[in-house]
mmCIF file of N, CA and C in Angstrom:
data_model
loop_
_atom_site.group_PDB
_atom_site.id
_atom_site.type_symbol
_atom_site.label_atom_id
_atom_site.label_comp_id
_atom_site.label_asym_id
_atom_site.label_seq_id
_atom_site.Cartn_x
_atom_site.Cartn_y
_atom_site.Cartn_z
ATOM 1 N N UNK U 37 19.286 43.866 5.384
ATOM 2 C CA UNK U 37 18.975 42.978 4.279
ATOM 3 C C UNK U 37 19.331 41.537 4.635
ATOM 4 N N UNK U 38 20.353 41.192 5.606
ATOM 5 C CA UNK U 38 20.661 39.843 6.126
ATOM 6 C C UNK U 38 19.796 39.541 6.605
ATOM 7 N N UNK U 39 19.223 38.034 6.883
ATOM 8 C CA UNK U 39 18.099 37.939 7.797
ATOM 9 C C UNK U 39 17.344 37.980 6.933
ATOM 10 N N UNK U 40 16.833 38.193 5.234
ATOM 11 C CA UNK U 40 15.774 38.343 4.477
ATOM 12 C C UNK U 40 16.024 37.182 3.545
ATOM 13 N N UNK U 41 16.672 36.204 3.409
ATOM 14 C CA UNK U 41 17.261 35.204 2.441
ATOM 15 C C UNK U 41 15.777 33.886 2.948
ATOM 16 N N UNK U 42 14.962 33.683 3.982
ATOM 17 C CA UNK U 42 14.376 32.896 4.258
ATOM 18 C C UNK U 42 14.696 31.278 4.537
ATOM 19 N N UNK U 43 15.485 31.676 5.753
ATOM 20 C CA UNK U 43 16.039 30.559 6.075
ATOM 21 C C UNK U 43 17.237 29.787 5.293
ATOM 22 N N UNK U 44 17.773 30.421 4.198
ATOM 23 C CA UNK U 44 18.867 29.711 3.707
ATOM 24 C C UNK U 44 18.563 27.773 2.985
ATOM 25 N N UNK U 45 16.937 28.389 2.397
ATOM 26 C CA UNK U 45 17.051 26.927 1.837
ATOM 27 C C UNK U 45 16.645 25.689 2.502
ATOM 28 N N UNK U 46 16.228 26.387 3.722
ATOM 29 C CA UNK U 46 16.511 24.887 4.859
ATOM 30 C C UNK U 46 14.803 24.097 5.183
ATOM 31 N N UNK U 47 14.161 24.791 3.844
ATOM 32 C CA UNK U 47 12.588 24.116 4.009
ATOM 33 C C UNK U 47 12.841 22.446 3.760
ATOM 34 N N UNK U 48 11.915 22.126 4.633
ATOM 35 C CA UNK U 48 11.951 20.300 4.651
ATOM 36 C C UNK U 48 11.166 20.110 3.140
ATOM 37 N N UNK U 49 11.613 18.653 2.701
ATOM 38 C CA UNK U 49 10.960 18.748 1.565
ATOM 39 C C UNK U 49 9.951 17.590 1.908
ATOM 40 N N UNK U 50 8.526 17.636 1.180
ATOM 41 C CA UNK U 50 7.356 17.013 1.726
ATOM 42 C C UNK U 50 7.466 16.067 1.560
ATOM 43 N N UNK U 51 8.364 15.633 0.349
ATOM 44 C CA UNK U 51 8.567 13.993 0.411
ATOM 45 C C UNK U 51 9.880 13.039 0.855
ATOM 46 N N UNK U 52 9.325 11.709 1.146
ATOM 47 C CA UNK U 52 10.037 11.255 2.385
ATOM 48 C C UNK U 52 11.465 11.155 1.534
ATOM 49 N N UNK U 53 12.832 11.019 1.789
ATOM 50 C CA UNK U 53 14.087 10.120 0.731
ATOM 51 C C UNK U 53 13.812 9.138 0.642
ATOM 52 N N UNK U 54 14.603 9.048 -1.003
ATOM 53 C CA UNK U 54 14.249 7.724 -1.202
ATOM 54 C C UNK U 54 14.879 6.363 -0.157
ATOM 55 N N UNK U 55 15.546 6.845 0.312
ATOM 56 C CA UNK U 55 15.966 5.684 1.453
ATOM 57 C C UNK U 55 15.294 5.220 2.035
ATOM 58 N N UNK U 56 14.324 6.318 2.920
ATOM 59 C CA UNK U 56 13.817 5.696 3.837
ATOM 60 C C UNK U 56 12.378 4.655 3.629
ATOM 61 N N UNK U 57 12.066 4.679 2.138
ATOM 62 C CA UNK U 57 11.571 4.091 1.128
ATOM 63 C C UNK U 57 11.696 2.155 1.405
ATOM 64 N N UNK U 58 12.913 2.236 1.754
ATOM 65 C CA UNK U 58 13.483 0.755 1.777
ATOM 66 C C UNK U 58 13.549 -0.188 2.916
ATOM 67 N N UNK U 59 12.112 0.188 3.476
ATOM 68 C CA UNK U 59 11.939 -1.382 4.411
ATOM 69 C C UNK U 59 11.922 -2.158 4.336
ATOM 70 N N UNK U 60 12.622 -3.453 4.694
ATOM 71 C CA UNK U 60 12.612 -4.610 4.492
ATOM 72 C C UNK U 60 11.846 -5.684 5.336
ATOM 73 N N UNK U 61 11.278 -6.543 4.886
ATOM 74 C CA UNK U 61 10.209 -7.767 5.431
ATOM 75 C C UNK U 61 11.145 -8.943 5.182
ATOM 76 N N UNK U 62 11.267 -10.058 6.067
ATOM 77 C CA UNK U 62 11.830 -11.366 6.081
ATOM 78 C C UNK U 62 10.467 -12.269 5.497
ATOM 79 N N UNK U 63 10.998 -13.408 4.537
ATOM 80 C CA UNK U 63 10.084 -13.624 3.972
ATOM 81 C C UNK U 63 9.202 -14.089 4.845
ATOM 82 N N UNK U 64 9.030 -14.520 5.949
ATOM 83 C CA UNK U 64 7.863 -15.037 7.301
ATOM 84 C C UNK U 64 7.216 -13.889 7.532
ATOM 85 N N UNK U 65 7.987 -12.559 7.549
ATOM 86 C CA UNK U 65 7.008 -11.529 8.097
ATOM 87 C C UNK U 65 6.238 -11.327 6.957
ATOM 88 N N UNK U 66 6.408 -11.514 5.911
ATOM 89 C CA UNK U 66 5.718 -11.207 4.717
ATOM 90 C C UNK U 66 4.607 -11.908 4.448
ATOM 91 N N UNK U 67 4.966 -13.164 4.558
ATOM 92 C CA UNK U 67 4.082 -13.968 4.701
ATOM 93 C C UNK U 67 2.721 -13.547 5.665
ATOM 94 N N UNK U 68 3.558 -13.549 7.258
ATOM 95 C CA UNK U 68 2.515 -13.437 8.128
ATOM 96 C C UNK U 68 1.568 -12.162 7.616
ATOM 97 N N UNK U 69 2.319 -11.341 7.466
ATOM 98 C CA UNK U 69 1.716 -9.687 6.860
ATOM 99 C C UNK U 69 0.560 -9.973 6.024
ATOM 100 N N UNK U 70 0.645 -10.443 5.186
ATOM 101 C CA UNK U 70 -0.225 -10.478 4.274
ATOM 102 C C UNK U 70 -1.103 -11.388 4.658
ATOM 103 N N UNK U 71 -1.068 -12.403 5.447
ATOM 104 C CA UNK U 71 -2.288 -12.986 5.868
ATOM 105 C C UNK U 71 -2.955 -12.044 7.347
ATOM 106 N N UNK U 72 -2.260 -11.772 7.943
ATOM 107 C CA UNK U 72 -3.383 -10.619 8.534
ATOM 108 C C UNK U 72 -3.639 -9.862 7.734
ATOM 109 N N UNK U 73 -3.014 -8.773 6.636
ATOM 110 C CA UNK U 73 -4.099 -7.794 5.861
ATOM 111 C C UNK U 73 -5.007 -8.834 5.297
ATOM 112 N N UNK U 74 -4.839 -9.866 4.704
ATOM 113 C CA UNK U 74 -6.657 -10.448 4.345
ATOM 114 C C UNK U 74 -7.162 -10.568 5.098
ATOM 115 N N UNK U 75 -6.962 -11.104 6.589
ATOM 116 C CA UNK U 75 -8.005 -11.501 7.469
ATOM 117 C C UNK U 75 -9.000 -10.365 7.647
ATOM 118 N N UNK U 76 -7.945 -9.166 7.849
ATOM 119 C CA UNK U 76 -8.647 -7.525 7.944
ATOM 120 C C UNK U 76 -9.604 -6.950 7.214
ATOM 121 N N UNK U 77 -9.129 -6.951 5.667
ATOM 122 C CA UNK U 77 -9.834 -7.191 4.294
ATOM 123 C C UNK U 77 -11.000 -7.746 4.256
ATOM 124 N N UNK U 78 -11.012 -8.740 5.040
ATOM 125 C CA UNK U 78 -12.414 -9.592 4.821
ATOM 126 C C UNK U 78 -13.154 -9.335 5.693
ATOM 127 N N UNK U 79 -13.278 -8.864 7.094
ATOM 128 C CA UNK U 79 -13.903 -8.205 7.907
ATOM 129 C C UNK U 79 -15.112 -7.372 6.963
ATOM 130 N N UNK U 80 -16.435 -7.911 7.250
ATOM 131 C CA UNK U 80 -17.426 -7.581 6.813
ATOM 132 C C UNK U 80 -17.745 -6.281 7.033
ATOM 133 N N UNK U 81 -17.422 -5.375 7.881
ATOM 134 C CA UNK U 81 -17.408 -4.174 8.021
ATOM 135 C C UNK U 81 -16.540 -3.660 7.059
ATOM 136 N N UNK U 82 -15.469 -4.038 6.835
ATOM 137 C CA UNK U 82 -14.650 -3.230 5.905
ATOM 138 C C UNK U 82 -14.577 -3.705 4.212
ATOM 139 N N UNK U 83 -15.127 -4.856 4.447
ATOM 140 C CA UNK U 83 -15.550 -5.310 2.930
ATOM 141 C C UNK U 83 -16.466 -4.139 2.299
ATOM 142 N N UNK U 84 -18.113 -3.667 3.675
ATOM 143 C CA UNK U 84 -18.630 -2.692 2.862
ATOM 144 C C UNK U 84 -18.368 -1.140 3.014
ATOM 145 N N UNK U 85 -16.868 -1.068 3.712
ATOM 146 C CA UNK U 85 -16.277 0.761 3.557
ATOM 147 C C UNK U 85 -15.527 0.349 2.260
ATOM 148 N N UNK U 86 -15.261 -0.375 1.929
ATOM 149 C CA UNK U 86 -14.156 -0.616 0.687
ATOM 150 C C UNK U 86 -15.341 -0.758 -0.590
ATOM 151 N N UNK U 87 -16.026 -1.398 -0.722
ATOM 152 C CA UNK U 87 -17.134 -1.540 -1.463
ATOM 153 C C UNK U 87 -17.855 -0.133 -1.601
ATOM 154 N N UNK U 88 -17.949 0.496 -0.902
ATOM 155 C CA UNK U 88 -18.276 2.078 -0.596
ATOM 156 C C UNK U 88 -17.646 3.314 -1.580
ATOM 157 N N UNK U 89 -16.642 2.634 -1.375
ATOM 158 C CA UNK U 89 -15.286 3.688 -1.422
ATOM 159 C C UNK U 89 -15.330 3.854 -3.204
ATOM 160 N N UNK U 90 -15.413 2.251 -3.592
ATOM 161 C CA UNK U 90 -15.022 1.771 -4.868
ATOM 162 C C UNK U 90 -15.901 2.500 -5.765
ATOM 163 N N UNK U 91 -17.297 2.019 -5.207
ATOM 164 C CA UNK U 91 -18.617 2.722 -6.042
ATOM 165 C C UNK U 91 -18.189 3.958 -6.019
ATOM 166 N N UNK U 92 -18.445 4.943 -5.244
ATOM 167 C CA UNK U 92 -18.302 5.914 -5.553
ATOM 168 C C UNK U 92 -16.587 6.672 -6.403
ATOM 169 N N UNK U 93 -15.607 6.152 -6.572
ATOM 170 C CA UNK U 93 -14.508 6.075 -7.255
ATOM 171 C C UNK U 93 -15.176 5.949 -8.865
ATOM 172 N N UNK U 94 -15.759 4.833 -9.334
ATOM 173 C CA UNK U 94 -15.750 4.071 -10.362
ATOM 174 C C UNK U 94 -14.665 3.457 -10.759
ATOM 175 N N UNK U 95 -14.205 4.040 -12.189
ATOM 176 C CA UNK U 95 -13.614 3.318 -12.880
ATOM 177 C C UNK U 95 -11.851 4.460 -12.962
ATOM 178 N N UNK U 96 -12.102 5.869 -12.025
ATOM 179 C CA UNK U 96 -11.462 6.759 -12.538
ATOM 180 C C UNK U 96 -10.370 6.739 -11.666
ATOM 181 N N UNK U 97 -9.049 6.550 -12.314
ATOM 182 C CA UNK U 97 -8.058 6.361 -11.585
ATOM 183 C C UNK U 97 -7.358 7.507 -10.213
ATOM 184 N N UNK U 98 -7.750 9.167 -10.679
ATOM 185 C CA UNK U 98 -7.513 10.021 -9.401
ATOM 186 C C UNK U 98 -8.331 9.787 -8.744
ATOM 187 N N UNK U 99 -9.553 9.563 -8.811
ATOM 188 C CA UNK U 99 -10.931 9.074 -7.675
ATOM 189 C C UNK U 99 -10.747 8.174 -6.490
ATOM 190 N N UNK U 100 -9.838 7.288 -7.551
ATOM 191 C CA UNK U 100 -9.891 5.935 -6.522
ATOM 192 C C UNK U 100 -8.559 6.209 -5.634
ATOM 193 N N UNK U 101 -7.083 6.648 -6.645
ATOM 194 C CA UNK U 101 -6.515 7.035 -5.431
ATOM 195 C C UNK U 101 -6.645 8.197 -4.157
ATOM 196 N N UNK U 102 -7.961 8.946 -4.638
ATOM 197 C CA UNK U 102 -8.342 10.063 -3.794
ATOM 198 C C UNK U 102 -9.145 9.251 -2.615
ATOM 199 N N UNK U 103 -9.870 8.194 -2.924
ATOM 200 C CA UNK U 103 -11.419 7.604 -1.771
ATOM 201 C C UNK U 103 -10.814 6.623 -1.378
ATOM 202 N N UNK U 104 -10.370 5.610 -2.443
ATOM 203 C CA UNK U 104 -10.308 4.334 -2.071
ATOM 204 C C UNK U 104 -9.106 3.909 -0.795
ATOM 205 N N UNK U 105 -7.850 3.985 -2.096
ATOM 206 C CA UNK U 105 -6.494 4.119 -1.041
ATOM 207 C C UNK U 105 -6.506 4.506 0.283
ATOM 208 N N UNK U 106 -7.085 5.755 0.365
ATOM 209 C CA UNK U 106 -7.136 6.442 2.309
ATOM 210 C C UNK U 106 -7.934 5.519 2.649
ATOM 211 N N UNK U 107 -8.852 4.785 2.598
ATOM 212 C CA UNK U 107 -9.592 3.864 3.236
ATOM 213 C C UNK U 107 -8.921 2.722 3.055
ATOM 214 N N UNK U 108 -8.352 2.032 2.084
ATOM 215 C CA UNK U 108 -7.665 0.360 2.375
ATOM 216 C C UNK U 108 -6.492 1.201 3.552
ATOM 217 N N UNK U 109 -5.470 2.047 3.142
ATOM 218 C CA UNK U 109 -4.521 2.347 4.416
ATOM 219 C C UNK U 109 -5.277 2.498 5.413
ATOM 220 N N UNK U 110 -6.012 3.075 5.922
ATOM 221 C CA UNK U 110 -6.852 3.225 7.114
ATOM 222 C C UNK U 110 -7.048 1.703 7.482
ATOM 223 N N UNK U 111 -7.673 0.939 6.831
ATOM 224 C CA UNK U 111 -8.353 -0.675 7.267
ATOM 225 C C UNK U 111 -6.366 -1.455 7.610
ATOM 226 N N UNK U 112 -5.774 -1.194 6.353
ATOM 227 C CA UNK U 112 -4.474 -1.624 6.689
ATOM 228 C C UNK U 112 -3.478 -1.344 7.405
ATOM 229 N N UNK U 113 -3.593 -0.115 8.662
ATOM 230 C CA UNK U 113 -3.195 0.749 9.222
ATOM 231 C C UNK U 113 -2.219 -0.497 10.486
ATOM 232 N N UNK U 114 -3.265 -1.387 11.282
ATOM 233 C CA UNK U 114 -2.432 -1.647 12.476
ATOM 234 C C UNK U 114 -1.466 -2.904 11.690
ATOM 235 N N UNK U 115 -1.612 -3.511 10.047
ATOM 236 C CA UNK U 115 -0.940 -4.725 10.042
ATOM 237 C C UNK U 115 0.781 -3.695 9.338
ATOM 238 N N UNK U 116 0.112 -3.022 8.847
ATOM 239 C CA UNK U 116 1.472 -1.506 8.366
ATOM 240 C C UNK U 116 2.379 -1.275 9.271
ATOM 241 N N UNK U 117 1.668 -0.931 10.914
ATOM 242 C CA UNK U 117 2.580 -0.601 11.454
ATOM 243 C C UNK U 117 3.001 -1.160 12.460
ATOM 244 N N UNK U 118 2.605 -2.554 12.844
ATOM 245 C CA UNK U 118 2.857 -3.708 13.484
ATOM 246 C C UNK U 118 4.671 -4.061 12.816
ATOM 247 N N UNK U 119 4.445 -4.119 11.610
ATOM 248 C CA UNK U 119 5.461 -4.764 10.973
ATOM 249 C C UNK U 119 6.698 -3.624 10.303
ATOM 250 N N UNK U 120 6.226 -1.890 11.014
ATOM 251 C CA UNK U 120 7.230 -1.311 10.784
ATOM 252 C C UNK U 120 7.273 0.001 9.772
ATOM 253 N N UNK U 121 5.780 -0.207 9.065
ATOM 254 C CA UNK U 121 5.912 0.609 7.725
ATOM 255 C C UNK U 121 4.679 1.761 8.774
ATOM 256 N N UNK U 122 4.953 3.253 8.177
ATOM 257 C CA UNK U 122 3.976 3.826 8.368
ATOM 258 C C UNK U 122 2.748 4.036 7.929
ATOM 259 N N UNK U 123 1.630 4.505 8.255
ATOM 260 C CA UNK U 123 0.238 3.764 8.380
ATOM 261 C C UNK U 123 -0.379 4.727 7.290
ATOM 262 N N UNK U 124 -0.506 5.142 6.687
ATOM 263 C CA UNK U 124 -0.158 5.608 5.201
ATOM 264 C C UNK U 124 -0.145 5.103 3.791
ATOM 265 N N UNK U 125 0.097 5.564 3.226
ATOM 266 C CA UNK U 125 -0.452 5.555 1.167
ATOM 267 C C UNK U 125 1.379 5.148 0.971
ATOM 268 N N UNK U 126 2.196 5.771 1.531
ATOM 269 C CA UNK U 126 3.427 5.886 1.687
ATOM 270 C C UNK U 126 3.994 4.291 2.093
ATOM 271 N N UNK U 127 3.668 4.116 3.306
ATOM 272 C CA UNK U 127 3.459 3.024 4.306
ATOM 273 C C UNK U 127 3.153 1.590 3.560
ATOM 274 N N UNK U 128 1.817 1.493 2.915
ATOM 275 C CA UNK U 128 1.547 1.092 2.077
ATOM 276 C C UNK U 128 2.525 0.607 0.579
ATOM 277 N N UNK U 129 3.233 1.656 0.221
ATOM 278 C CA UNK U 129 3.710 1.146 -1.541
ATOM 279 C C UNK U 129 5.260 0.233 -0.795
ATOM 280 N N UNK U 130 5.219 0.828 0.711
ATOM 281 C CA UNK U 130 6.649 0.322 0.981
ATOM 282 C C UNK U 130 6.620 -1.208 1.295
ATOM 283 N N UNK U 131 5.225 -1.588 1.576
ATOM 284 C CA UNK U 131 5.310 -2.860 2.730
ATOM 285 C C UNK U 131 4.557 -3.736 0.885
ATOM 286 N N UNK U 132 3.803 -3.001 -0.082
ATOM 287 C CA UNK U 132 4.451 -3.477 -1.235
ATOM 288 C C UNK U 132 5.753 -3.953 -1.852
ATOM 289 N N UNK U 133 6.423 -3.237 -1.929
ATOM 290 C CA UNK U 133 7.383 -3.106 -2.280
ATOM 291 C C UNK U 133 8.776 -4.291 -1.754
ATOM 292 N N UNK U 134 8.290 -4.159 -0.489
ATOM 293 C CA UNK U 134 9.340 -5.191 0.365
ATOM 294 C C UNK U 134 8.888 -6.671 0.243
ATOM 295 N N UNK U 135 7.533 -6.991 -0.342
ATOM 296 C CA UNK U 135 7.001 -8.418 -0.401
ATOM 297 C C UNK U 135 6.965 -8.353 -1.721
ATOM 298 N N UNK U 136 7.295 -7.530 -2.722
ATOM 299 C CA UNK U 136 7.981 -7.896 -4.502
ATOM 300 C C UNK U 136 8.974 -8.670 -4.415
ATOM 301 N N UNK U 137 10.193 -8.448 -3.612
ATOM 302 C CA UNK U 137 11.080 -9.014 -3.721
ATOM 303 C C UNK U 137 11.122 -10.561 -3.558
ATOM 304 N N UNK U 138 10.060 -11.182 -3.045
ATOM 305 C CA UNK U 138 9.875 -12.354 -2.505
ATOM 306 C C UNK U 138 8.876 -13.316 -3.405
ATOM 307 N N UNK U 139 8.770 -12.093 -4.694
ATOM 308 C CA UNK U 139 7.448 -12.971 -5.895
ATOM 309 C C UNK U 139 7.850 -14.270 -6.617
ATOM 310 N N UNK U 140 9.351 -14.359 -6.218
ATOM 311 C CA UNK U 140 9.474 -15.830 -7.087
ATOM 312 C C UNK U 140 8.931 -17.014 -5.719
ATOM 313 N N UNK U 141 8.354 -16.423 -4.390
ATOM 314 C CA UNK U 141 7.520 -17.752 -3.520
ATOM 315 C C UNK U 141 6.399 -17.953 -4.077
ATOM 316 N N UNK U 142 5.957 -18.733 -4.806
ATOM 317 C CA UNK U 142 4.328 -19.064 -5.429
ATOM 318 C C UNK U 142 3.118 -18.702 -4.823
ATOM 319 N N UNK U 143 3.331 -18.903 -3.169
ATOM 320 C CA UNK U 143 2.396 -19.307 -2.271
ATOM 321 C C UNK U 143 2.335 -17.653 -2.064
ATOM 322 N N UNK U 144 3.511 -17.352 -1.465
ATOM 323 C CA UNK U 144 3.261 -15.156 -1.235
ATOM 324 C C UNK U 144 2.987 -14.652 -2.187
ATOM 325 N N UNK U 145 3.395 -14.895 -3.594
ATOM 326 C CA UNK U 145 2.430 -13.978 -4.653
ATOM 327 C C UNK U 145 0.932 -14.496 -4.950
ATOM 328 N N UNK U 146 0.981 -15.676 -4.481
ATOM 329 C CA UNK U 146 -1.090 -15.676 -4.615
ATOM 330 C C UNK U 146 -1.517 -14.863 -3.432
ATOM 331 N N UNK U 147 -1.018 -14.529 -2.021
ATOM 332 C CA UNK U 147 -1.351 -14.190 -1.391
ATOM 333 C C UNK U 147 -1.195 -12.650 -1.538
ATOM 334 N N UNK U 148 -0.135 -12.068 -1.736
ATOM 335 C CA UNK U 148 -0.055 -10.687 -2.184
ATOM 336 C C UNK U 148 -1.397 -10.484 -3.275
ATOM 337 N N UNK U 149 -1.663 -11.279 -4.616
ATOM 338 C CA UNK U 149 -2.956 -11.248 -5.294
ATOM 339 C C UNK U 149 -3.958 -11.030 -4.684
ATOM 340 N N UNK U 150 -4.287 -11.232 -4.348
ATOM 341 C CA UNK U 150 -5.315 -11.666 -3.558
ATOM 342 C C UNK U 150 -5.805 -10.995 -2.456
ATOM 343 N N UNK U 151 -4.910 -10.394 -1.707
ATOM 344 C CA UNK U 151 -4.949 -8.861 -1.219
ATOM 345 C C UNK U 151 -4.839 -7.946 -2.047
ATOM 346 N N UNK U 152 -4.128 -7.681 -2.891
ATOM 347 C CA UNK U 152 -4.565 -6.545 -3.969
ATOM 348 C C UNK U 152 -5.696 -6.813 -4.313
ATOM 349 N N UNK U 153 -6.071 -7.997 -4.922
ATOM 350 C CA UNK U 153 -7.598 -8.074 -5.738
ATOM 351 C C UNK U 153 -8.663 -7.545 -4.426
ATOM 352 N N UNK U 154 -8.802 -7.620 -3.752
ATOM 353 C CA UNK U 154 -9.953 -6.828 -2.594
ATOM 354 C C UNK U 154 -9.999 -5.265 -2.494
ATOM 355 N N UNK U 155 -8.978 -4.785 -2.885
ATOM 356 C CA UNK U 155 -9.373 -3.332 -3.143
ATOM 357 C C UNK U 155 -9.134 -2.786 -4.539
ATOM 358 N N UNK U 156 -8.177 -3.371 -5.367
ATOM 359 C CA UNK U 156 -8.050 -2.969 -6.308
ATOM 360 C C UNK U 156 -8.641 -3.473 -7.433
ATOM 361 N N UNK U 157 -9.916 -2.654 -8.461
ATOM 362 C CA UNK U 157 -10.448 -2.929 -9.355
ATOM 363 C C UNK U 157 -9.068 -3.739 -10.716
ATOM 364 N N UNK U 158 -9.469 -5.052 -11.328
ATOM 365 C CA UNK U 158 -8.785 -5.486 -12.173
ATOM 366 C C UNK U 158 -8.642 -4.232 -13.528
ATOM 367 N N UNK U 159 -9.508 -3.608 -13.772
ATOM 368 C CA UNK U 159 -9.491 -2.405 -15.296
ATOM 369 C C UNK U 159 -8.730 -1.143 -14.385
ATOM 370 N N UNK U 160 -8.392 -0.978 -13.410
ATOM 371 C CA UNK U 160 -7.337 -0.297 -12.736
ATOM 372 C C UNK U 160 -5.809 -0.675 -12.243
ATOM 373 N N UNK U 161 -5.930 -2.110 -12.236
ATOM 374 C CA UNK U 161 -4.656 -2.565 -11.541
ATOM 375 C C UNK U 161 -3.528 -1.975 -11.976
ATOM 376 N N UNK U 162 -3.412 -2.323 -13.729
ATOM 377 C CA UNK U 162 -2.155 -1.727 -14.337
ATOM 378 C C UNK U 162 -1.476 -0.208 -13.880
ATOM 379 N N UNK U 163 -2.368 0.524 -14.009
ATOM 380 C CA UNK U 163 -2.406 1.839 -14.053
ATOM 381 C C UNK U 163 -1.838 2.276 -12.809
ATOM 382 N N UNK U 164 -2.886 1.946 -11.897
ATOM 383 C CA UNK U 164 -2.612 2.147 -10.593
ATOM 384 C C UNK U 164 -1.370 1.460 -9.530
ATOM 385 N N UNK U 165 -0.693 0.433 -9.977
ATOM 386 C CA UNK U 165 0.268 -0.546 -9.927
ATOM 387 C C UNK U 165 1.527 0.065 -10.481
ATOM 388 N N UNK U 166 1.262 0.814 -11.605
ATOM 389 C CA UNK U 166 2.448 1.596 -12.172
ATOM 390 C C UNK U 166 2.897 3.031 -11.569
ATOM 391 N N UNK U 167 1.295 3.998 -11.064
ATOM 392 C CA UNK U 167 1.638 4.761 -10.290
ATOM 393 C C UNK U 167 2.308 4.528 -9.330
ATOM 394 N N UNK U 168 1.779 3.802 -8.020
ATOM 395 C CA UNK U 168 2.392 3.219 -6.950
ATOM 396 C C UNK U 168 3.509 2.862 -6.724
ATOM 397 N N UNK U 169 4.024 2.165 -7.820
ATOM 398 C CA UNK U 169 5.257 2.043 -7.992
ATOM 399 C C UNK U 169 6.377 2.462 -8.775
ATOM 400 N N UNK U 170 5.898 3.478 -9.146
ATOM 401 C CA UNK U 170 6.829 4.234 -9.933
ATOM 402 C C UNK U 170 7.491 3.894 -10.940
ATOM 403 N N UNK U 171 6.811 2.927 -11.259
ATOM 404 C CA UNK U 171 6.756 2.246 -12.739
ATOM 405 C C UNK U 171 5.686 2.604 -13.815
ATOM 406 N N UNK U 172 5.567 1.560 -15.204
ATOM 407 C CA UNK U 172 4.791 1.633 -15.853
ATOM 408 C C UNK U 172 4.102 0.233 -16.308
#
């Protein structure tokens, strides 16, 4: 009967700790960060996979994090992990997350805008802004 307990508990759990959650960006890398993800963003090729993505999403918030998201992380993949975060949905809320802290710079929150506004529909932002971040 020993030997039948299944490992004693020791399954990994699928999601990451919250620690490792907590990458940090210097406000220059943040800066720089976010002006390569627009430069990327605007790449006419990926303007119409993102434009793609959106249409077929609509307006419905699991849709879009099902189509859309895997495609902006995908397009946002080498500026993610240039600067440390993994290349990921995950990757993503973190390298968010680390350029919040820096919203009282005027100039990085138009620029953080402004990269959000390219993939993220405005009648979604809230919603989807609250998921992401584990807020409301």
């Amino acid at each position: 009967a020993a030997g039948r307990e299944g490992g004693g508990g020791a399954m990994a759990s699928p999601f990451p700790p919250v620690e490792s959650l907590q990458k940090e960006v210097s406000l220059d890398e943040a800066r720089a960060a976010l002006e390569e993800a627009s430069a990327i963003l605007d790449d006419p090729a990926n303007v119409a996979m993102l434009d793609q993505a959106k249409a077929a999403a609509g307006d419905d918030v699991m849709q879009f994090m099902m189509m859309v998201m895997p495609v902006a992380c995908n397009i946002l993949a080498p500026v993610l992990t240039k600067y440390g975060f993994p290349a990921d949905q995950t990757g993503a809320i973190m390298f968010l997350t680390s350029v919040k802290k820096y919203e009282d710079d005027a100039d990085l929150r138009a620029k953080a805008a402004a990269m959000k506004n390219k993939f993220i529909p405005d009648a979604l932002a809230p919603m989807l802004m609250g998921m992401m971040m584990g807020g409301a």
